[in-house]
């Protein structure tokens, strides 16, 4: 039998980032946290947490955290069905920033409008969000990977297409002769963050050098605002800049080309009425917002 007090300590240490904060979150002493975790490791016969700063769960530790959170999810489902629920349960999901900035809030309305729960949305690049699910931090994630993690199911959501855009004035200054090796070598680009590979993919597939001058702006709305201010050019989701492209505030630097990113919803196989409601809403909302076929695209590498 698993020691759930030990699992709670393991989860808190990794989630809070220190033994001291874990003790505060659990309303016990720091020595009690250490004792419970040590007892759990002895029962498991292996190390569950690397005592670094911050503490990091081992592979076995992540699996136990995922199990513990699934148990909490089931308990929250039972509490939600009670005549007078003690408190609103919380669901954590991981999503890419562009989905969060466009269609995700519409999907979350299914569980937030009444409300029937609280949510925590962890933002990361669409290539990285699956790690949050693998580590047991979230009940589901939006990712560009179709590969399922053990104990999860995958649903294809559709395609989010990106175009390389800039203001007309920026294009006149930096791309008077078009998007070519000479212009991208000097024109300032903007990239979401250091794990964002979309701009590099686009340039590589255009046969251009990926090593270009650039800024980082890790905010979906701020990213587009950065481009609209004339500070750089970059890859923006079509659904976010459709109006700007239509009225000429932004222009497509390579008309007729777009980079598709297929998105998938990964979720735990263990489900409750609440998570099923959320799953259905995410799939249905994505179908209204995202393309179901990429259209004219640059071939993937």
mmCIF file of C-alpha atoms in Angstrom:
data_model
loop_
_atom_site.group_PDB
_atom_site.id
_atom_site.type_symbol
_atom_site.label_atom_id
_atom_site.label_comp_id
_atom_site.label_asym_id
_atom_site.label_seq_id
_atom_site.Cartn_x
_atom_site.Cartn_y
_atom_site.Cartn_z
ATOM 1 C CA UNK A 1 0.000 0.000 0.000
ATOM 2 C CA UNK A 2 1.246 3.451 -0.865
ATOM 3 C CA UNK A 3 1.723 5.975 1.917
ATOM 4 C CA UNK A 4 -0.397 8.909 0.810
ATOM 5 C CA UNK A 5 1.049 11.232 3.425
ATOM 6 C CA UNK A 6 4.419 10.480 1.879
ATOM 7 C CA UNK A 7 3.031 11.068 -1.621
ATOM 8 C CA UNK A 8 1.624 14.411 -0.479
ATOM 9 C CA UNK A 9 5.062 15.366 0.834
ATOM 10 C CA UNK A 10 6.728 14.269 -2.416
ATOM 11 C CA UNK A 11 4.261 16.261 -4.500
ATOM 12 C CA UNK A 12 4.594 19.361 -2.323
ATOM 13 C CA UNK A 13 8.414 19.338 -2.324
ATOM 14 C CA UNK A 14 8.584 19.167 -6.127
ATOM 15 C CA UNK A 15 5.667 21.554 -6.710
ATOM 16 C CA UNK A 16 6.753 24.176 -4.142
ATOM 17 C CA UNK A 17 10.441 23.945 -5.000
ATOM 18 C CA UNK A 18 11.766 23.513 -1.449
ATOM 19 C CA UNK A 19 11.235 21.500 1.733
ATOM 20 C CA UNK A 20 10.481 24.681 3.668
ATOM 21 C CA UNK A 21 7.703 25.782 1.306
ATOM 22 C CA UNK A 22 6.343 22.236 1.185
ATOM 23 C CA UNK A 23 6.086 22.229 4.981
ATOM 24 C CA UNK A 24 4.168 25.506 4.885
ATOM 25 C CA UNK A 25 1.804 24.224 2.172
ATOM 26 C CA UNK A 26 1.094 21.044 4.174
ATOM 27 C CA UNK A 27 0.933 22.872 7.535
ATOM 28 C CA UNK A 28 3.534 20.551 9.068
ATOM 29 C CA UNK A 29 7.159 20.983 10.100
ATOM 30 C CA UNK A 30 10.050 20.756 7.660
ATOM 31 C CA UNK A 31 11.425 17.761 9.559
ATOM 32 C CA UNK A 32 8.051 16.009 9.146
ATOM 33 C CA UNK A 33 8.224 16.559 5.385
ATOM 34 C CA UNK A 34 11.733 15.085 5.306
ATOM 35 C CA UNK A 35 10.665 12.126 7.468
ATOM 36 C CA UNK A 36 7.606 11.315 5.294
ATOM 37 C CA UNK A 37 9.592 11.566 2.092
ATOM 38 C CA UNK A 38 12.425 9.434 3.462
ATOM 39 C CA UNK A 39 9.926 6.778 4.603
ATOM 40 C CA UNK A 40 8.332 6.768 1.144
ATOM 41 C CA UNK A 41 11.737 6.340 -0.501
ATOM 42 C CA UNK A 42 12.633 3.492 1.840
ATOM 43 C CA UNK A 43 9.340 1.765 1.054
ATOM 44 C CA UNK A 44 9.893 2.312 -2.685
ATOM 45 C CA UNK A 45 13.482 1.127 -2.498
ATOM 46 C CA UNK A 46 14.812 3.992 -4.578
ATOM 47 C CA UNK A 47 15.486 7.719 -4.636
ATOM 48 C CA UNK A 48 12.414 9.779 -5.502
ATOM 49 C CA UNK A 49 13.784 13.320 -5.226
ATOM 50 C CA UNK A 50 17.169 14.693 -6.179
ATOM 51 C CA UNK A 51 18.109 17.106 -3.384
ATOM 52 C CA UNK A 52 19.089 19.960 -5.687
ATOM 53 C CA UNK A 53 17.999 23.589 -5.712
ATOM 54 C CA UNK A 54 15.149 23.345 -6.482
ATOM 55 C CA UNK A 55 14.484 19.673 -5.701
ATOM 56 C CA UNK A 56 13.858 17.546 -8.803
ATOM 57 C CA UNK A 57 11.780 14.364 -8.963
ATOM 58 C CA UNK A 58 13.370 11.243 -10.403
ATOM 59 C CA UNK A 59 11.568 9.268 -13.117
ATOM 60 C CA UNK A 60 9.981 7.072 -10.438
ATOM 61 C CA UNK A 61 9.138 10.171 -8.418
ATOM 62 C CA UNK A 62 7.285 11.706 -11.379
ATOM 63 C CA UNK A 63 5.258 8.507 -11.830
ATOM 64 C CA UNK A 64 4.244 8.541 -8.171
ATOM 65 C CA UNK A 65 3.315 12.233 -8.356
ATOM 66 C CA UNK A 66 1.139 11.515 -11.420
ATOM 67 C CA UNK A 67 -0.576 8.669 -9.517
ATOM 68 C CA UNK A 68 -1.144 10.893 -6.476
ATOM 69 C CA UNK A 69 -2.683 13.667 -8.572
ATOM 70 C CA UNK A 70 -4.947 11.200 -10.346
ATOM 71 C CA UNK A 71 -6.207 10.072 -6.956
ATOM 72 C CA UNK A 72 -6.812 13.718 -6.009
ATOM 73 C CA UNK A 73 -8.702 14.181 -9.279
ATOM 74 C CA UNK A 74 -10.991 11.243 -8.479
ATOM 75 C CA UNK A 75 -11.560 12.573 -4.959
ATOM 76 C CA UNK A 76 -12.383 16.015 -6.380
ATOM 77 C CA UNK A 77 -14.878 14.393 -8.731
ATOM 78 C CA UNK A 78 -16.649 12.741 -5.796
ATOM 79 C CA UNK A 79 -16.675 16.009 -3.838
ATOM 80 C CA UNK A 80 -18.108 17.891 -6.831
ATOM 81 C CA UNK A 81 -21.032 15.451 -6.926
ATOM 82 C CA UNK A 82 -21.849 16.050 -3.255
ATOM 83 C CA UNK A 83 -25.037 18.057 -2.514
ATOM 84 C CA UNK A 84 -22.928 20.822 -0.972
ATOM 85 C CA UNK A 85 -19.316 20.645 -2.240
ATOM 86 C CA UNK A 86 -16.807 21.817 0.354
ATOM 87 C CA UNK A 87 -14.723 23.733 -2.186
ATOM 88 C CA UNK A 88 -14.257 24.147 -5.907
ATOM 89 C CA UNK A 89 -11.806 21.550 -7.253
ATOM 90 C CA UNK A 90 -8.859 22.726 -9.353
ATOM 91 C CA UNK A 91 -7.781 21.384 -12.744
ATOM 92 C CA UNK A 92 -4.327 22.070 -14.132
ATOM 93 C CA UNK A 93 -3.657 21.941 -17.864
ATOM 94 C CA UNK A 94 -0.703 22.930 -20.038
ATOM 95 C CA UNK A 95 -1.126 24.911 -23.253
ATOM 96 C CA UNK A 96 0.865 26.830 -25.799
ATOM 97 C CA UNK A 97 0.563 30.599 -25.449
ATOM 98 C CA UNK A 98 -1.047 31.099 -28.865
ATOM 99 C CA UNK A 99 -3.929 28.766 -28.006
ATOM 100 C CA UNK A 100 -4.320 30.501 -24.648
ATOM 101 C CA UNK A 101 -4.460 33.885 -26.386
ATOM 102 C CA UNK A 102 -7.076 32.865 -28.936
ATOM 103 C CA UNK A 103 -9.480 29.957 -28.443
ATOM 104 C CA UNK A 104 -8.725 28.282 -25.101
ATOM 105 C CA UNK A 105 -10.733 30.667 -22.906
ATOM 106 C CA UNK A 106 -13.868 29.829 -24.891
ATOM 107 C CA UNK A 107 -13.291 26.155 -24.108
ATOM 108 C CA UNK A 108 -12.665 26.819 -20.415
ATOM 109 C CA UNK A 109 -16.020 28.601 -20.154
ATOM 110 C CA UNK A 110 -17.616 25.153 -19.939
ATOM 111 C CA UNK A 111 -16.203 24.666 -16.435
ATOM 112 C CA UNK A 112 -15.647 28.259 -15.303
ATOM 113 C CA UNK A 113 -18.946 29.964 -16.169
ATOM 114 C CA UNK A 114 -21.004 28.520 -13.317
ATOM 115 C CA UNK A 115 -18.274 27.868 -11.967
ATOM 116 C CA UNK A 116 -17.743 24.178 -11.281
ATOM 117 C CA UNK A 117 -13.978 24.320 -10.767
ATOM 118 C CA UNK A 118 -10.869 26.464 -10.711
ATOM 119 C CA UNK A 119 -8.153 26.129 -13.328
ATOM 120 C CA UNK A 120 -4.407 26.534 -13.505
ATOM 121 C CA UNK A 121 -3.062 27.004 -17.029
ATOM 122 C CA UNK A 122 0.670 26.378 -17.405
ATOM 123 C CA UNK A 123 2.065 28.046 -20.522
ATOM 124 C CA UNK A 124 4.919 26.661 -22.600
ATOM 125 C CA UNK A 125 5.879 26.194 -26.208
ATOM 126 C CA UNK A 126 3.669 23.662 -28.007
ATOM 127 C CA UNK A 127 6.731 21.420 -28.391
ATOM 128 C CA UNK A 128 7.309 21.408 -24.608
ATOM 129 C CA UNK A 129 3.889 21.121 -22.940
ATOM 130 C CA UNK A 130 3.844 17.308 -23.077
ATOM 131 C CA UNK A 131 6.588 17.286 -20.443
ATOM 132 C CA UNK A 132 4.113 18.777 -17.948
ATOM 133 C CA UNK A 133 1.731 15.847 -18.508
ATOM 134 C CA UNK A 134 4.533 13.276 -18.372
ATOM 135 C CA UNK A 135 5.624 14.675 -15.004
ATOM 136 C CA UNK A 136 2.093 14.515 -13.634
ATOM 137 C CA UNK A 137 1.717 18.268 -13.228
ATOM 138 C CA UNK A 138 -1.429 18.560 -15.375
ATOM 139 C CA UNK A 139 -4.499 16.494 -16.284
ATOM 140 C CA UNK A 140 -4.161 17.386 -19.953
ATOM 141 C CA UNK A 141 -2.074 19.386 -22.378
ATOM 142 C CA UNK A 142 -2.157 20.954 -25.835
ATOM 143 C CA UNK A 143 0.951 19.944 -27.735
ATOM 144 C CA UNK A 144 2.350 19.487 -31.219
ATOM 145 C CA UNK A 145 3.337 15.871 -30.487
ATOM 146 C CA UNK A 146 0.956 13.037 -31.450
ATOM 147 C CA UNK A 147 2.889 10.511 -29.347
ATOM 148 C CA UNK A 148 0.932 9.336 -26.316
ATOM 149 C CA UNK A 149 2.434 9.073 -22.844
ATOM 150 C CA UNK A 150 1.660 5.886 -20.889
ATOM 151 C CA UNK A 151 -1.741 6.167 -19.236
ATOM 152 C CA UNK A 152 -2.990 8.910 -21.542
ATOM 153 C CA UNK A 153 -5.112 9.305 -24.676
ATOM 154 C CA UNK A 154 -4.604 11.662 -27.620
ATOM 155 C CA UNK A 155 -7.089 13.565 -29.795
ATOM 156 C CA UNK A 156 -6.117 15.588 -32.879
ATOM 157 C CA UNK A 157 -7.434 19.149 -32.498
ATOM 158 C CA UNK A 158 -6.556 20.665 -35.865
ATOM 159 C CA UNK A 159 -3.903 22.880 -37.393
ATOM 160 C CA UNK A 160 -2.792 26.336 -36.263
ATOM 161 C CA UNK A 161 -1.183 28.055 -39.233
ATOM 162 C CA UNK A 162 1.496 30.728 -38.912
ATOM 163 C CA UNK A 163 2.558 33.425 -41.348
ATOM 164 C CA UNK A 164 5.644 35.609 -41.337
ATOM 165 C CA UNK A 165 4.301 39.135 -40.828
ATOM 166 C CA UNK A 166 5.428 42.718 -40.362
ATOM 167 C CA UNK A 167 4.029 46.225 -40.660
ATOM 168 C CA UNK A 168 4.039 47.794 -44.152
ATOM 169 C CA UNK A 169 6.572 50.417 -42.985
ATOM 170 C CA UNK A 170 8.876 47.720 -41.560
ATOM 171 C CA UNK A 171 8.651 45.740 -44.792
ATOM 172 C CA UNK A 172 9.505 48.815 -46.884
ATOM 173 C CA UNK A 173 12.564 49.513 -44.750
ATOM 174 C CA UNK A 174 13.977 46.003 -44.348
ATOM 175 C CA UNK A 175 12.443 43.915 -47.124
ATOM 176 C CA UNK A 176 12.275 46.298 -50.086
ATOM 177 C CA UNK A 177 13.727 43.540 -52.279
ATOM 178 C CA UNK A 178 11.746 40.760 -50.604
ATOM 179 C CA UNK A 179 12.517 38.077 -48.058
ATOM 180 C CA UNK A 180 15.986 36.874 -49.069
ATOM 181 C CA UNK A 181 19.380 35.970 -47.625
ATOM 182 C CA UNK A 182 20.560 39.579 -47.596
ATOM 183 C CA UNK A 183 17.453 41.019 -45.917
ATOM 184 C CA UNK A 184 17.076 38.397 -43.152
ATOM 185 C CA UNK A 185 20.760 38.801 -42.276
ATOM 186 C CA UNK A 186 20.104 42.357 -41.075
ATOM 187 C CA UNK A 187 16.356 42.703 -40.357
ATOM 188 C CA UNK A 188 15.465 42.378 -36.636
ATOM 189 C CA UNK A 189 13.174 39.409 -35.971
ATOM 190 C CA UNK A 190 11.168 38.619 -32.860
ATOM 191 C CA UNK A 191 10.939 35.092 -31.404
ATOM 192 C CA UNK A 192 8.669 33.980 -28.564
ATOM 193 C CA UNK A 193 11.365 32.419 -26.336
ATOM 194 C CA UNK A 194 14.516 30.297 -26.484
ATOM 195 C CA UNK A 195 12.593 27.044 -26.923
ATOM 196 C CA UNK A 196 10.554 28.421 -29.845
ATOM 197 C CA UNK A 197 11.803 26.795 -33.058
ATOM 198 C CA UNK A 198 9.098 28.072 -35.408
ATOM 199 C CA UNK A 199 11.039 31.016 -36.837
ATOM 200 C CA UNK A 200 14.079 28.826 -37.457
ATOM 201 C CA UNK A 201 11.944 26.183 -39.163
ATOM 202 C CA UNK A 202 10.415 28.790 -41.414
ATOM 203 C CA UNK A 203 13.775 30.221 -42.481
ATOM 204 C CA UNK A 204 15.317 26.779 -42.988
ATOM 205 C CA UNK A 205 12.427 25.635 -45.149
ATOM 206 C CA UNK A 206 12.763 28.824 -47.174
ATOM 207 C CA UNK A 207 16.420 27.941 -47.729
ATOM 208 C CA UNK A 208 17.613 30.839 -45.551
ATOM 209 C CA UNK A 209 20.115 31.035 -42.695
ATOM 210 C CA UNK A 210 18.467 30.546 -39.294
ATOM 211 C CA UNK A 211 21.072 32.666 -37.480
ATOM 212 C CA UNK A 212 19.416 36.077 -37.726
ATOM 213 C CA UNK A 213 19.312 39.108 -35.397
ATOM 214 C CA UNK A 214 16.341 38.770 -33.087
ATOM 215 C CA UNK A 215 14.625 39.771 -29.858
ATOM 216 C CA UNK A 216 12.629 37.558 -27.480
ATOM 217 C CA UNK A 217 9.132 38.494 -26.298
ATOM 218 C CA UNK A 218 7.449 35.645 -24.361
ATOM 219 C CA UNK A 219 3.850 36.887 -24.445
ATOM 220 C CA UNK A 220 1.342 35.929 -27.140
ATOM 221 C CA UNK A 221 -0.433 39.295 -27.125
ATOM 222 C CA UNK A 222 2.822 41.176 -26.517
ATOM 223 C CA UNK A 223 4.501 39.300 -29.361
ATOM 224 C CA UNK A 224 1.976 40.585 -31.898
ATOM 225 C CA UNK A 225 2.050 44.057 -30.318
ATOM 226 C CA UNK A 226 5.849 44.041 -30.720
ATOM 227 C CA UNK A 227 5.438 43.407 -34.449
ATOM 228 C CA UNK A 228 2.643 45.982 -34.776
ATOM 229 C CA UNK A 229 4.883 48.566 -33.127
ATOM 230 C CA UNK A 230 7.368 48.073 -35.975
ATOM 231 C CA UNK A 231 10.126 46.630 -33.796
ATOM 232 C CA UNK A 232 10.523 43.377 -35.721
ATOM 233 C CA UNK A 233 8.988 40.726 -37.960
ATOM 234 C CA UNK A 234 7.919 37.263 -36.862
ATOM 235 C CA UNK A 235 5.698 34.211 -37.050
ATOM 236 C CA UNK A 236 2.140 34.952 -35.932
ATOM 237 C CA UNK A 237 -0.854 32.590 -35.888
ATOM 238 C CA UNK A 238 -3.299 33.466 -38.647
ATOM 239 C CA UNK A 239 -6.301 33.282 -36.290
ATOM 240 C CA UNK A 240 -4.718 35.965 -34.098
ATOM 241 C CA UNK A 241 -3.819 38.455 -36.855
ATOM 242 C CA UNK A 242 -6.581 37.815 -39.390
ATOM 243 C CA UNK A 243 -8.099 41.301 -38.976
ATOM 244 C CA UNK A 244 -4.717 43.029 -39.116
ATOM 245 C CA UNK A 245 -3.858 41.211 -42.353
ATOM 246 C CA UNK A 246 -7.274 42.040 -43.821
ATOM 247 C CA UNK A 247 -7.094 45.787 -43.116
ATOM 248 C CA UNK A 248 -3.397 46.148 -43.977
ATOM 249 C CA UNK A 249 -1.989 46.907 -40.538
ATOM 250 C CA UNK A 250 0.191 43.840 -41.064
ATOM 251 C CA UNK A 251 1.356 42.193 -44.278
ATOM 252 C CA UNK A 252 2.477 38.677 -45.125
ATOM 253 C CA UNK A 253 6.164 38.799 -46.080
ATOM 254 C CA UNK A 254 5.846 35.598 -48.130
ATOM 255 C CA UNK A 255 2.284 35.582 -49.531
ATOM 256 C CA UNK A 256 0.846 32.171 -50.202
ATOM 257 C CA UNK A 257 3.062 30.378 -47.700
ATOM 258 C CA UNK A 258 2.328 29.395 -44.141
ATOM 259 C CA UNK A 259 3.789 27.032 -41.579
ATOM 260 C CA UNK A 260 1.239 24.614 -40.093
ATOM 261 C CA UNK A 261 1.474 23.350 -36.530
ATOM 262 C CA UNK A 262 -0.777 20.376 -35.845
ATOM 263 C CA UNK A 263 -2.107 20.475 -32.283
ATOM 264 C CA UNK A 264 -3.174 17.526 -30.131
ATOM 265 C CA UNK A 265 -4.986 17.238 -26.811
ATOM 266 C CA UNK A 266 -3.430 14.687 -24.440
ATOM 267 C CA UNK A 267 -5.354 13.695 -21.324
ATOM 268 C CA UNK A 268 -5.165 11.169 -18.539
ATOM 269 C CA UNK A 269 -7.164 7.982 -19.123
ATOM 270 C CA UNK A 270 -8.582 8.333 -15.601
ATOM 271 C CA UNK A 271 -11.549 10.654 -16.025
ATOM 272 C CA UNK A 272 -14.285 12.294 -13.980
ATOM 273 C CA UNK A 273 -17.475 14.025 -15.082
ATOM 274 C CA UNK A 274 -15.614 17.332 -14.741
ATOM 275 C CA UNK A 275 -12.642 16.367 -16.900
ATOM 276 C CA UNK A 276 -14.930 14.816 -19.519
ATOM 277 C CA UNK A 277 -16.774 18.136 -19.753
ATOM 278 C CA UNK A 278 -13.469 19.942 -20.194
ATOM 279 C CA UNK A 279 -12.211 17.434 -22.777
ATOM 280 C CA UNK A 280 -15.359 17.722 -24.879
ATOM 281 C CA UNK A 281 -15.249 21.526 -24.753
ATOM 282 C CA UNK A 282 -11.590 21.694 -25.807
ATOM 283 C CA UNK A 283 -12.142 19.388 -28.786
ATOM 284 C CA UNK A 284 -15.331 21.176 -29.898
ATOM 285 C CA UNK A 285 -13.869 24.674 -29.517
ATOM 286 C CA UNK A 286 -10.676 23.759 -31.354
ATOM 287 C CA UNK A 287 -12.769 22.436 -34.239
ATOM 288 C CA UNK A 288 -14.417 25.865 -34.583
ATOM 289 C CA UNK A 289 -11.155 27.824 -34.456
ATOM 290 C CA UNK A 290 -8.471 25.655 -36.044
ATOM 291 C CA UNK A 291 -8.020 24.473 -39.593
ATOM 292 C CA UNK A 292 -8.720 20.805 -40.125
ATOM 293 C CA UNK A 293 -6.375 20.744 -43.136
ATOM 294 C CA UNK A 294 -3.297 22.942 -43.591
ATOM 295 C CA UNK A 295 -3.982 24.189 -47.141
ATOM 296 C CA UNK A 296 -1.006 25.655 -49.003
ATOM 297 C CA UNK A 297 2.008 25.133 -46.773
ATOM 298 C CA UNK A 298 5.746 24.963 -46.614
ATOM 299 C CA UNK A 299 6.563 21.211 -46.357
ATOM 300 C CA UNK A 300 7.652 20.130 -42.899
ATOM 301 C CA UNK A 301 11.345 19.339 -42.464
#
